[in-house]
Coordinates of C-alpha atoms in Angstrom, one line a residue:
Chain A
M24 CA -0.1 0.0 0.0
S25 CA 1.2 3.8 -0.9
N26 CA 1.8 6.2 2.2
K27 CA -1.1 8.9 -0.2
S28 CA -3.3 5.2 0.2
V29 CA -2.1 4.3 3.6
F30 CA -3.1 7.7 4.7
F31 CA -6.3 9.2 2.7
N32 CA -8.6 5.5 2.8
P33 CA -9.2 5.8 6.7
F34 CA -11.5 9.2 5.5
S35 CA -14.1 7.3 3.8
K36 CA -13.0 3.6 2.2
N37 CA -12.2 2.3 5.8
N38 CA -13.2 4.8 8.4
P39 CA -12.9 3.7 11.4
V40 CA -16.1 4.2 13.1
V41 CA -19.4 3.7 10.4
V42 CA -17.0 1.3 8.8
Q43 CA -15.1 -0.9 11.3
I44 CA -17.6 0.4 13.9
L45 CA -14.6 0.7 16.1
G46 CA -14.1 4.2 18.9
I47 CA -18.4 4.7 19.7
C48 CA -18.6 5.1 22.9
S49 CA -17.0 8.8 22.6
V50 CA -18.4 9.9 19.4
L51 CA -22.4 9.7 21.5
A52 CA -21.2 11.6 24.2
V53 CA -19.2 14.9 22.9
T54 CA -21.0 15.6 20.6
A55 CA -24.4 16.9 21.7
K56 CA -22.1 20.1 20.7
L57 CA -19.3 20.9 17.9
E58 CA -16.8 22.5 20.6
P59 CA -16.2 19.2 22.7
A60 CA -16.3 17.0 19.7
L61 CA -13.6 19.2 18.3
V62 CA -10.8 19.2 21.2
M63 CA -11.8 15.2 21.6
G64 CA -11.0 14.6 18.1
L65 CA -7.8 17.2 17.9
S66 CA -6.9 14.5 20.6
V67 CA -8.2 11.5 19.4
I68 CA -5.4 12.3 16.1
A69 CA -2.7 13.0 18.4
V70 CA -3.0 10.0 20.9
L71 CA -3.5 8.2 17.7
A72 CA 0.1 9.2 15.4
F73 CA 1.9 9.2 18.1
S74 CA 1.4 6.4 20.3
N75 CA 1.5 4.3 16.5
V76 CA 5.2 6.1 16.4
I77 CA 6.8 5.1 19.1
I78 CA 4.8 1.3 18.8
S79 CA 6.8 1.2 15.5
L80 CA 9.7 2.3 17.0
I81 CA 10.6 -0.3 19.4
R82 CA 7.8 -3.2 17.9
N83 CA 10.2 -5.5 17.3
T84 CA 11.9 -5.2 20.9
I85 CA 8.2 -5.8 22.6
P86 CA 8.2 -9.1 24.0
T87 CA 4.9 -11.2 22.8
N88 CA 3.6 -12.3 25.7
I89 CA 3.1 -8.3 27.4
R90 CA 2.6 -7.0 24.4
I91 CA -1.2 -5.5 25.3
I92 CA -0.1 -4.0 28.3
V93 CA 2.5 -2.7 26.5
Q94 CA 0.6 -0.3 24.3
L95 CA -1.4 0.3 27.0
V96 CA 0.8 1.7 28.7
V97 CA 2.1 3.7 26.1
V98 CA -1.3 4.7 25.4
A99 CA -2.4 5.6 28.5
G100 CA 0.9 7.5 29.3
L101 CA 0.2 9.4 26.4
V102 CA -3.4 10.3 27.4
V103 CA -2.4 11.8 30.1
I104 CA -0.5 13.2 29.3
V105 CA -2.8 15.1 26.6
S106 CA -5.1 15.8 29.5
Q107 CA -2.8 17.7 31.9
L108 CA -2.6 20.4 28.7
L109 CA -5.8 20.1 28.0
E110 CA -6.8 21.4 31.4
A111 CA -3.5 23.7 31.7
F112 CA -4.0 25.6 27.9
A113 CA -8.2 24.4 27.6
Y114 CA -9.6 24.2 31.0
D115 CA -12.9 25.1 30.4
V116 CA -13.5 22.1 27.3
S117 CA -12.0 20.0 29.9
K118 CA -14.1 20.4 32.2
Q119 CA -17.2 19.5 29.6
L120 CA -14.9 16.5 28.4
S121 CA -14.7 14.9 32.3
V122 CA -13.5 11.2 32.0
F123 CA -14.4 10.7 28.1
I124 CA -10.2 12.7 28.0
G125 CA -9.7 9.3 30.4
L126 CA -11.5 6.9 27.5
I127 CA -9.2 7.5 24.9
I128 CA -7.5 4.7 26.1
T129 CA -10.2 2.3 25.7
N130 CA -11.2 3.8 22.4
C131 CA -10.6 0.9 20.0
I132 CA -9.5 2.8 18.0
L133 CA -5.9 3.0 19.2
M134 CA -6.0 -0.6 20.2
G135 CA -7.1 -1.2 17.3
R136 CA -4.7 0.5 14.8
L137 CA -1.4 0.0 17.0
E138 CA -1.9 -4.4 17.0
A139 CA -3.2 -4.1 13.3
F140 CA -1.1 -1.5 12.4
A141 CA 1.8 -0.6 13.4
M142 CA 3.1 -3.5 15.2
A143 CA 3.9 -4.8 12.1
N144 CA 5.2 -1.2 9.9
R145 CA 7.3 1.2 10.0
P146 CA 7.2 4.7 11.9
W147 CA 6.7 7.3 9.0
A148 CA 4.1 5.3 7.1
S149 CA 2.9 4.5 11.3
F150 CA 2.5 8.1 12.1
L151 CA 0.4 8.8 8.5
D152 CA -1.8 6.0 9.9
G153 CA -2.2 7.1 12.4
L154 CA -3.2 10.2 11.2
G155 CA -4.9 9.3 8.1
N156 CA -7.4 7.6 11.4
G157 CA -8.3 10.0 13.0
I158 CA -8.6 12.8 11.2
G159 CA -11.7 10.0 9.6
Y160 CA -12.8 9.6 13.6
T161 CA -13.0 14.1 13.8
I162 CA -15.5 14.2 10.9
I163 CA -17.5 11.7 11.7
L164 CA -17.8 13.4 15.1
V165 CA -17.4 16.8 14.2
I166 CA -20.4 15.3 11.7
V167 CA -22.1 14.2 15.0
G168 CA -22.0 16.8 16.5
F169 CA -22.8 19.6 14.2
F170 CA -26.3 17.9 13.5
R171 CA -26.9 18.1 16.9
E172 CA -25.6 21.2 17.8
L173 CA -27.9 23.2 14.9
L174 CA -31.3 20.7 15.9
G175 CA -30.9 21.0 19.1
S176 CA -29.6 24.3 21.3
G177 CA -30.3 26.0 17.3
T178 CA -26.2 27.2 17.4
L179 CA -22.9 26.4 16.1
F180 CA -19.7 26.5 18.1
G181 CA -22.4 28.4 21.3
F182 CA -23.4 31.5 18.7
Q183 CA -27.0 31.4 17.6
I184 CA -26.8 30.1 14.1
V185 CA -30.9 29.6 14.1
P186 CA -32.8 33.2 13.6
Q187 CA -34.6 34.8 16.5
C188 CA -38.0 35.3 14.4
V189 CA -37.9 32.0 13.5
Y190 CA -38.3 30.9 17.0
E191 CA -41.4 33.8 16.7
M192 CA -43.5 32.1 14.3
G193 CA -43.1 28.2 16.6
Y194 CA -40.1 26.9 15.9
V195 CA -39.0 25.2 18.9
N196 CA -35.1 23.4 19.3
N197 CA -35.6 19.5 19.5
G198 CA -34.1 19.0 23.1
L199 CA -34.0 14.8 22.4
M200 CA -30.5 16.0 19.5
I201 CA -29.7 16.0 22.7
L202 CA -30.1 13.5 24.1
P203 CA -27.1 11.0 23.9
P204 CA -29.4 8.2 22.0
M205 CA -29.5 10.7 19.5
A206 CA -26.1 10.3 18.1
L207 CA -27.0 6.6 17.5
I208 CA -29.5 7.4 15.9
V209 CA -27.8 10.4 13.5
V210 CA -24.6 7.7 13.6
A211 CA -26.8 5.0 11.6
C212 CA -28.0 8.0 8.9
I213 CA -24.2 8.3 8.3
I214 CA -23.9 4.6 7.8
W215 CA -26.5 5.0 6.0
V216 CA -26.0 7.5 3.8
H217 CA -22.3 6.1 2.8
R218 CA -23.1 3.0 2.5
S219 CA -25.7 3.9 -0.4
F220 CA -22.9 5.6 -2.0
N221 CA -20.4 2.2 -1.3
K222 CA -22.5 -1.2 -2.2
D223 CA -20.2 -3.0 -1.4
L224 CA -19.4 -2.2 1.8
Q225 CA -23.0 -3.6 2.5
E226 CA -23.9 -6.3 4.9
K227 CA -26.6 -9.4 3.8
Chain B
M14 CA 19.5 -11.8 23.8
N15 CA 16.4 -13.9 23.8
K16 CA 13.1 -11.8 23.7
Q17 CA 10.4 -14.7 24.8
S18 CA 13.1 -15.1 28.3
N19 CA 11.0 -14.1 31.4
T20 CA 14.0 -12.0 32.9
Y21 CA 14.1 -9.9 28.9
T22 CA 10.0 -9.5 29.5
L23 CA 10.3 -8.0 33.0
L24 CA 13.4 -6.2 32.1
Y25 CA 11.6 -4.4 29.6
I26 CA 8.6 -3.5 32.2
I27 CA 11.0 -2.1 34.5
V28 CA 12.0 0.0 31.9
L29 CA 9.0 0.6 29.9
V30 CA 7.1 1.7 33.2
A31 CA 10.1 4.2 34.9
V32 CA 10.9 5.6 30.9
V33 CA 6.9 6.4 30.8
G34 CA 6.7 7.9 35.1
T35 CA 8.9 9.7 35.1
A36 CA 7.6 11.7 31.2
L37 CA 3.6 12.5 33.1
A38 CA 5.6 12.9 36.6
F39 CA 7.6 15.4 34.7
T40 CA 4.6 17.1 32.7
S41 CA 2.7 16.5 35.7
I42 CA 5.6 19.0 37.8
S43 CA 5.7 21.3 35.1
L44 CA 2.1 21.8 34.4
K45 CA 0.9 21.9 38.0
E46 CA 0.5 25.8 38.7
R47 CA -0.3 26.6 35.4
Q48 CA -3.6 24.2 36.4
Q49 CA -4.3 25.1 40.1
N50 CA -4.6 29.3 38.5
N51 CA -6.3 27.8 35.8
A52 CA -8.5 26.4 38.0
A53 CA -8.5 29.6 40.7
A54 CA -9.5 32.0 37.8
D55 CA -12.5 29.3 37.5
K56 CA -13.9 30.0 41.2
M57 CA -13.7 34.0 41.0
R58 CA -15.6 33.8 38.4
Q59 CA -18.2 31.8 39.2
I60 CA -18.2 33.7 42.9
L61 CA -17.9 37.3 40.7
A62 CA -21.4 35.8 38.1
S63 CA -22.9 35.4 41.0
V64 CA -23.5 39.3 41.9
N65 CA -24.1 38.8 38.2
I66 CA -20.7 40.6 36.7
E67 CA -19.3 38.5 34.1
A68 CA -15.5 37.9 34.1
N69 CA -13.7 36.5 31.5
G70 CA -10.4 35.9 30.1
N71 CA -7.2 37.8 31.4
S72 CA -8.8 40.0 33.7
I73 CA -11.2 37.3 36.2
A74 CA -8.2 38.0 38.5
Q75 CA -8.6 41.7 38.6
E76 CA -12.9 41.9 38.8
Y77 CA -11.8 40.0 42.3
E78 CA -9.8 41.9 43.6
K79 CA -11.9 44.9 42.8
Y80 CA -15.3 43.4 44.3
I81 CA -14.4 41.1 46.7
I82 CA -13.3 42.7 49.5
S83 CA -12.7 40.8 52.0
S84 CA -13.5 36.8 52.8
F85 CA -13.7 34.6 55.6
I86 CA -14.4 32.1 58.0
V87 CA -17.5 31.8 60.0
N88 CA -18.7 28.5 62.2
D89 CA -23.2 27.7 62.7
K90 CA -23.3 30.5 65.8
G91 CA -22.0 33.1 63.7
E92 CA -18.6 34.1 65.0
R93 CA -15.8 34.5 62.7
I94 CA -13.4 31.7 63.1
D95 CA -9.7 32.1 62.8
N96 CA -8.2 28.9 60.2
E97 CA -5.2 27.9 59.1
V98 CA -6.5 27.3 55.7
D99 CA -7.9 30.6 53.5
A100 CA -11.2 31.0 52.9
F101 CA -10.8 31.0 49.1
D102 CA -9.2 27.4 50.2
L103 CA -11.2 25.9 51.5
S104 CA -12.4 22.2 50.2
V105 CA -16.9 23.2 50.1
E106 CA -16.8 19.9 49.3
A107 CA -15.7 17.9 52.2
Q108 CA -17.2 20.7 54.0
S109 CA -20.4 20.2 53.9
K110 CA -20.5 16.5 54.1
T111 CA -19.6 17.3 57.8
E112 CA -22.5 17.7 60.9
A113 CA -23.5 21.4 60.0
A114 CA -22.2 22.6 63.8
Q115 CA -19.1 21.7 62.9
R116 CA -18.5 23.4 59.8
L117 CA -16.3 26.0 59.0
L118 CA -18.3 28.5 56.8
P119 CA -16.4 30.4 54.4
V120 CA -18.3 34.2 53.7
Y121 CA -16.8 36.9 51.0
Q122 CA -17.8 40.2 51.3
C123 CA -18.2 41.8 48.5
K124 CA -19.0 45.7 47.6
L125 CA -20.0 46.7 44.0
D126 CA -19.6 50.0 42.0
D127 CA -22.4 51.4 43.8
G128 CA -21.4 51.2 47.2
E129 CA -23.1 48.2 48.1
I130 CA -22.0 45.6 50.0
K131 CA -23.2 41.5 49.5
Y132 CA -22.6 38.4 50.6
I133 CA -21.1 35.2 48.8
L134 CA -22.8 31.6 50.1
P135 CA -20.7 29.0 48.9
M136 CA -22.7 26.1 48.5
Y137 CA -22.6 22.1 46.8
G138 CA -24.6 19.5 46.5
A139 CA -25.8 16.4 44.0
G140 CA -27.6 16.5 40.8
L141 CA -29.3 13.0 38.8
W142 CA -25.4 12.5 37.7
G143 CA -23.1 14.0 39.7
P144 CA -22.4 16.7 42.0
I145 CA -23.8 20.0 41.5
W146 CA -22.4 23.8 42.7
G147 CA -23.0 27.4 42.8
Y148 CA -23.0 30.5 44.8
I149 CA -26.1 32.9 46.4
S150 CA -25.4 36.0 47.2
V151 CA -26.4 37.6 50.2
N152 CA -27.8 41.2 49.8
S153 CA -25.9 43.9 52.8
D154 CA -29.3 42.7 55.4
G155 CA -28.8 39.4 55.1
R156 CA -32.6 38.5 54.8
T157 CA -33.0 38.2 50.8
I158 CA -31.2 37.2 48.5
Y159 CA -29.6 38.9 45.9
G160 CA -28.6 36.7 42.6
A161 CA -27.4 32.8 42.6
Y162 CA -25.0 30.9 40.1
F163 CA -25.4 26.9 39.4
A164 CA -22.7 24.8 38.2
H165 CA -23.1 21.4 37.2
Q166 CA -20.6 18.5 35.7
G167 CA -23.2 16.5 33.8
E168 CA -26.8 16.8 33.8
T169 CA -29.0 16.2 31.3
P170 CA -28.1 18.9 28.3
G171 CA -31.8 20.7 28.5
L172 CA -33.9 19.0 31.7
G173 CA -31.2 19.1 34.4
A174 CA -28.6 21.8 33.1
E175 CA -30.4 23.8 32.7
I176 CA -30.1 25.2 36.4
E177 CA -26.7 27.0 35.2
K178 CA -29.5 29.3 32.9
P179 CA -29.7 32.7 33.8
A180 CA -33.6 31.8 33.1
F181 CA -33.7 29.5 36.9
T182 CA -30.5 31.8 38.6
S183 CA -32.5 34.8 38.5
R184 CA -35.6 33.6 39.7
F185 CA -33.4 33.3 42.7
A186 CA -33.5 37.7 43.2
G187 CA -35.0 39.0 46.4
K188 CA -36.4 36.1 47.4
K189 CA -37.0 36.4 50.9
L190 CA -34.7 34.2 53.3
F191 CA -36.4 34.9 57.0
E192 CA -40.2 35.0 57.3
N193 CA -41.9 36.8 60.8
N194 CA -38.2 36.1 61.9
K195 CA -37.6 32.6 61.2
F196 CA -34.8 31.2 58.8
Y197 CA -37.1 29.3 56.5
P198 CA -33.9 28.1 53.1
V199 CA -35.4 28.9 49.3
A200 CA -37.3 26.1 48.6
V201 CA -37.0 24.2 45.3
V202 CA -40.6 23.5 43.7
K203 CA -42.6 21.6 41.2
A204 CA -44.2 24.3 39.4
G205 CA -47.8 23.9 40.3
Q206 CA -47.1 22.1 43.2
P207 CA -47.7 24.5 46.3
A208 CA -44.2 25.3 48.6
P209 CA -43.4 24.5 52.1
E210 CA -45.6 26.4 55.0
G211 CA -43.4 29.5 55.7
A212 CA -40.4 29.7 52.9
D213 CA -40.1 31.8 49.9
Y214 CA -39.8 29.4 46.3
V215 CA -38.4 29.3 42.9
D216 CA -40.0 27.5 40.3
G217 CA -37.9 24.5 39.5
V218 CA -36.1 23.7 36.4
S219 CA -39.1 21.8 33.7
G220 CA -38.3 18.3 33.0
G221 CA -35.1 18.2 36.0
T222 CA -36.9 17.1 38.9
I223 CA -34.5 16.0 40.4
T224 CA -31.4 18.2 39.7
S225 CA -34.2 21.1 40.9
K226 CA -35.0 19.0 44.5
G227 CA -30.9 18.3 44.2
V228 CA -30.3 22.4 43.9
G229 CA -33.2 22.6 46.8
A230 CA -32.2 19.5 49.6
M231 CA -28.0 21.6 48.3
I232 CA -29.3 24.9 49.9
D233 CA -30.9 23.4 52.8
N234 CA -27.9 21.8 53.8
C235 CA -25.7 24.8 52.8
I236 CA -27.8 27.8 53.6
S237 CA -29.1 27.3 56.3
P238 CA -25.8 27.0 58.8
Y239 CA -25.8 30.9 57.9
S240 CA -28.7 31.3 59.4
S241 CA -27.1 32.2 62.9
F242 CA -24.4 34.6 60.7
L243 CA -27.2 35.6 57.9
E244 CA -29.6 37.3 61.4
S245 CA -26.4 39.4 62.9
L246 CA -25.9 40.7 59.9
D247 CA -29.4 43.1 60.6
R248 CA -28.2 44.6 63.8
Chain C
M14 CA -29.7 -0.6 52.5
E15 CA -28.1 3.0 50.5
N16 CA -25.6 -0.4 49.1
L17 CA -28.7 -2.1 47.4
N18 CA -30.3 0.8 46.6
L19 CA -26.8 2.5 44.2
F20 CA -26.7 -1.7 42.8
I21 CA -30.3 -1.4 41.9
R22 CA -29.5 2.5 40.3
S23 CA -26.4 1.0 38.5
I24 CA -28.4 -0.7 36.7
F25 CA -31.5 0.0 35.5
I26 CA -31.1 4.4 35.4
D27 CA -27.0 4.4 35.3
N28 CA -27.5 2.1 32.5
M29 CA -22.9 1.7 31.5
I30 CA -24.9 1.0 27.4
F31 CA -28.1 3.0 27.7
A32 CA -26.8 5.8 29.6
Y33 CA -23.6 6.1 28.8
F34 CA -22.8 4.2 26.0
L35 CA -20.2 2.9 26.7
G36 CA -18.6 -0.6 25.9
M37 CA -20.0 0.0 22.5
C38 CA -17.0 -1.1 20.7
S39 CA -17.4 -4.9 22.5
F40 CA -21.1 -4.4 21.8
I41 CA -21.8 -3.8 18.3
A42 CA -19.5 -6.7 17.6
V43 CA -20.6 -8.6 19.8
S44 CA -25.2 -8.5 20.2
K45 CA -25.5 -10.9 16.9
N46 CA -26.3 -13.9 19.1
V47 CA -28.2 -14.3 22.2
K48 CA -25.2 -17.0 23.9
T49 CA -22.3 -15.4 22.9
A50 CA -24.0 -12.3 23.4
F51 CA -25.0 -13.5 27.1
G52 CA -21.2 -14.5 27.4
L53 CA -19.1 -11.6 26.8
G54 CA -21.9 -10.0 29.4
I55 CA -20.7 -12.2 32.0
A56 CA -17.9 -11.6 31.1
V57 CA -17.3 -8.0 31.5
T58 CA -20.0 -8.1 35.1
F59 CA -17.4 -10.3 36.4
M60 CA -14.2 -7.9 35.8
L61 CA -16.6 -5.3 36.8
T62 CA -17.2 -6.4 40.0
I63 CA -13.0 -7.5 40.8
T64 CA -11.3 -4.6 39.6
L65 CA -13.8 -1.2 40.8
P66 CA -13.3 -2.4 44.7
I67 CA -8.8 -2.6 44.1
N68 CA -8.9 0.0 42.2
Y69 CA -11.2 1.6 44.8
L70 CA -8.9 0.9 47.3
L71 CA -5.6 2.0 45.4
Q72 CA -7.1 4.9 44.7
T73 CA -8.0 5.1 48.5
Y74 CA -4.8 4.5 49.7
V75 CA -2.3 4.8 46.7
L76 CA -3.0 8.0 44.3
K77 CA -5.6 10.5 45.7
A78 CA -4.1 14.2 47.2
G79 CA -3.3 12.9 50.9
A80 CA -3.6 9.0 50.8
L81 CA -0.2 7.9 51.3
Q82 CA -0.1 9.8 54.6
W83 CA -1.2 6.2 56.4
M84 CA 3.3 6.0 55.7
G85 CA 4.2 8.5 57.9
E86 CA 3.3 12.6 58.7
E87 CA 6.0 13.0 55.6
F88 CA 3.9 11.2 52.5
A89 CA 1.2 12.8 53.5
D90 CA 1.0 16.1 51.3
I91 CA 1.5 13.7 48.2
D92 CA -0.5 14.1 44.9
L93 CA -0.3 10.9 42.8
E94 CA -4.2 11.5 40.7
F95 CA -2.0 11.9 37.9
L96 CA -0.9 8.3 37.7
S97 CA -4.1 6.9 38.5
L98 CA -6.1 6.4 33.9
I99 CA -2.3 4.5 33.7
V100 CA -2.5 2.7 37.2
F101 CA -6.3 1.5 36.6
I102 CA -5.3 0.0 33.4
A103 CA -2.7 -1.7 34.2
V104 CA -4.8 -2.5 37.5
I105 CA -7.7 -4.2 34.3
A106 CA -5.3 -5.5 32.1
S107 CA -3.7 -7.6 34.5
M108 CA -6.4 -9.3 36.0
T109 CA -7.8 -9.8 32.3
Q110 CA -4.8 -11.9 32.1
L111 CA -5.2 -13.1 35.9
V112 CA -8.8 -13.8 35.4
E113 CA -7.8 -15.5 32.0
M114 CA -5.5 -17.8 33.0
I115 CA -6.6 -18.8 36.7
V116 CA -10.1 -20.0 34.4
E117 CA -7.6 -21.7 31.9
K118 CA -6.2 -23.7 34.5
Y119 CA -9.4 -24.9 36.6
A120 CA -12.1 -24.2 35.0
P121 CA -12.3 -25.7 31.1
A122 CA -15.8 -25.8 30.6
L123 CA -15.9 -21.8 30.9
Y124 CA -13.2 -21.1 29.5
S125 CA -14.3 -22.0 26.3
S126 CA -16.8 -21.0 26.2
L127 CA -15.8 -17.7 27.7
G128 CA -12.8 -17.8 26.8
I129 CA -11.7 -15.3 23.5
F130 CA -14.2 -12.6 25.2
L131 CA -11.7 -12.0 27.7
P132 CA -9.1 -10.5 25.8
L133 CA -11.3 -8.4 24.5
I134 CA -12.6 -7.3 28.4
A135 CA -9.5 -5.4 28.4
V136 CA -10.1 -2.4 25.8
N137 CA -13.6 -2.3 27.0
C138 CA -14.4 1.4 27.9
A139 CA -17.1 0.2 30.2
I140 CA -14.6 -1.5 32.7
L141 CA -12.2 1.4 32.8
G142 CA -15.5 3.3 32.3
G143 CA -16.5 2.6 36.0
S144 CA -13.8 2.6 37.7
L145 CA -13.3 6.6 36.5
F146 CA -16.7 7.1 37.8
M147 CA -15.8 5.7 40.4
Q148 CA -13.2 8.0 41.3
Q149 CA -15.6 10.9 40.4
R150 CA -18.4 10.4 42.5
G151 CA -15.8 9.2 46.2
F152 CA -17.3 6.3 46.8
E153 CA -17.3 5.7 50.7
N154 CA -16.5 2.6 51.0
V155 CA -15.4 -0.9 49.8
G156 CA -18.9 -1.9 50.2
T157 CA -20.0 0.7 47.9
A158 CA -17.0 -0.5 45.0
V159 CA -18.6 -3.8 45.1
C160 CA -22.0 -3.1 44.1
A161 CA -22.1 -0.2 41.3
G162 CA -19.2 -2.9 39.3
A163 CA -22.0 -5.7 39.8
G164 CA -24.9 -3.4 38.8
W165 CA -23.3 -2.0 35.9
G166 CA -22.4 -5.1 35.0
I167 CA -25.6 -6.4 35.1
G168 CA -26.9 -4.0 34.2
W169 CA -24.4 -4.2 30.7
L170 CA -25.2 -8.0 30.4
L171 CA -28.9 -7.5 30.5
A172 CA -28.5 -4.6 27.2
I173 CA -26.4 -6.6 25.4
T174 CA -29.0 -9.7 25.5
A175 CA -31.8 -7.7 24.8
V176 CA -30.3 -6.6 22.2
A177 CA -28.6 -10.1 21.0
A178 CA -32.9 -10.5 21.4
V179 CA -34.0 -8.3 19.3
R180 CA -31.3 -8.7 17.0
E181 CA -31.9 -12.4 16.5
R182 CA -35.0 -11.1 15.3
V183 CA -34.7 -8.9 12.9
A184 CA -32.8 -10.6 11.0
Q185 CA -34.6 -13.0 10.9
Y186 CA -38.3 -11.2 10.0
S187 CA -37.4 -8.1 8.8
N188 CA -36.3 -6.6 5.8
V189 CA -34.4 -3.9 6.6
P190 CA -33.2 -1.6 3.2
A191 CA -30.0 -2.5 1.9
P192 CA -27.6 -0.1 3.7
L193 CA -29.4 0.0 6.7
R194 CA -28.3 -4.6 7.1
G195 CA -26.6 -5.4 10.5
V196 CA -24.9 -2.3 12.2
G197 CA -27.0 0.9 11.3
I198 CA -30.6 -0.9 12.4
T199 CA -27.9 -1.4 14.8
F200 CA -27.8 1.3 16.2
I201 CA -31.6 2.6 16.0
I202 CA -32.2 -0.6 17.6
T203 CA -29.8 1.1 20.4
A204 CA -31.0 4.4 20.3
L205 CA -34.9 3.0 20.3
M206 CA -34.0 0.9 23.7
G207 CA -32.2 3.8 25.3
I208 CA -34.5 5.8 25.6
A209 CA -36.8 4.2 26.9
F210 CA -35.0 3.2 29.3
M211 CA -35.1 7.5 30.5
S212 CA -38.0 6.4 31.5
F213 CA -36.4 4.6 34.0
L214 CA -34.9 7.9 35.4
G215 CA -38.3 9.5 36.9
I216 CA -37.4 6.2 39.6
K217 CA -36.4 7.6 43.1
I218 CA -34.7 4.9 44.8

């Protein structure tokens, strides 16, 4: 596989969320508003790219029987660093994300990419793979966050988008959109659209 | 060296833990001060919000210095007491879980632009999903509420989470804490239901019944011990 | 009494799947039929029930600010909270490995039915999520931690079994639009069940 396809495949054809079905938990939890969704996406990109590189660098030295623990420790270390940085430089967002930053550790995308790619490839390719998958994940996060915040609160990034006169005509925000179950339905709709265009992904 | 041997595995783990541990300790220590500053600034912002002063960014500390003229600790008899921990650094969470008679109760004294004095009292309690906390500001005679601020960790957005919105907090302004010289905490009631006798009340948020009840319980638990202090303000 | 309330609350109101949506990856992958779903559910319940009290003890006596006081006054102001994530995940990963070895040795029958799921559990968000919620809420004692762990586990078991049962029927009898088949419709089923579970919120216990 060329480096280019390693980087671009996860955007759509092999998207970690809607095709590989990994990392769903955080998609649901942090997408009620667009801003935390974006920060979460960026954190995952950073952790994923760097843990891929680190594991790829030390891949030949890792004893096979403690492989999983080594991967987890590396990922956990990076996640703690990211959460400490957020707490120092983006305090408001880190409060909103609370436990979900910690849950990046068990985001299955990370373990999936480490096992499937970084353990068998060179650092540069692994870095691109991490970056690509992180971006693919962020794309979905942002789409879901966009619809949920727009329909649920009438805002985007906290700014009023739906004009006041529409409310005066009787429009009401759909409170259901803010609740976590609706994130599942939005993801299901994305899968629906995505698979109507990519017929080879459809299940029997 | 044999990669499958136990010695290798053990050595590997030790080296890995040492490296990761050092890296973490380093980030934690080098960022600690910034994080504490952030937390302190956030607390100052919340305290100011209870007297309807909006502060943000770098101005928070200055605004706090400007408006909050003093902070001190009282006990449940309304007497000021000396404590080695500053009122600002006192954990309201820990205090709210102890017996009312043994509590250390922080009070922030605030002087507004028009020269009026307000007293700000912190609160801490439980909502539906997690902790809720807030500040109530009381007029200088200790009889009526001036303003309120509430925050929460993870209440349901659109329902319980509405307690942090001005639409809810503004309901507290002007509520009476004393009726016939007897102290009653402000009750939070479900819209349309009768309030407890004697107490002034506000309507809870719609759809957030348990969170609203949590707010009511929090006010009762955290503000009632101040009753002697508030009474003494009138003299 | 308190603990019993918490236990029931953890099963229905704070349900890991329908209220917090944790542990979704393995939930989606393994809920194709009831039998395997039940197996994974048991494994998750088991792991939550043992890792939560262990992590609780570590949190209270090692990690929390001032927790090392029992070692002497000079340790009183050490704060190891920043290590908690790494400690929790290490406990979970090693417990998984340990349980796998014990079960394999002493209960081969159970191992052959559970075996393949055990390694999956180390990266199940519900397990780590349980420990993080424990830390965030500041439980009072070990009993509380055990009850919450067992409750969350049983709630997860209940959720995955219920959804698996619905999925079995849907796969057999329903004409789902082709792009939605499999994963898509599972998401929608889970969402609808989640909305239904929200009605438990009104119960006061």
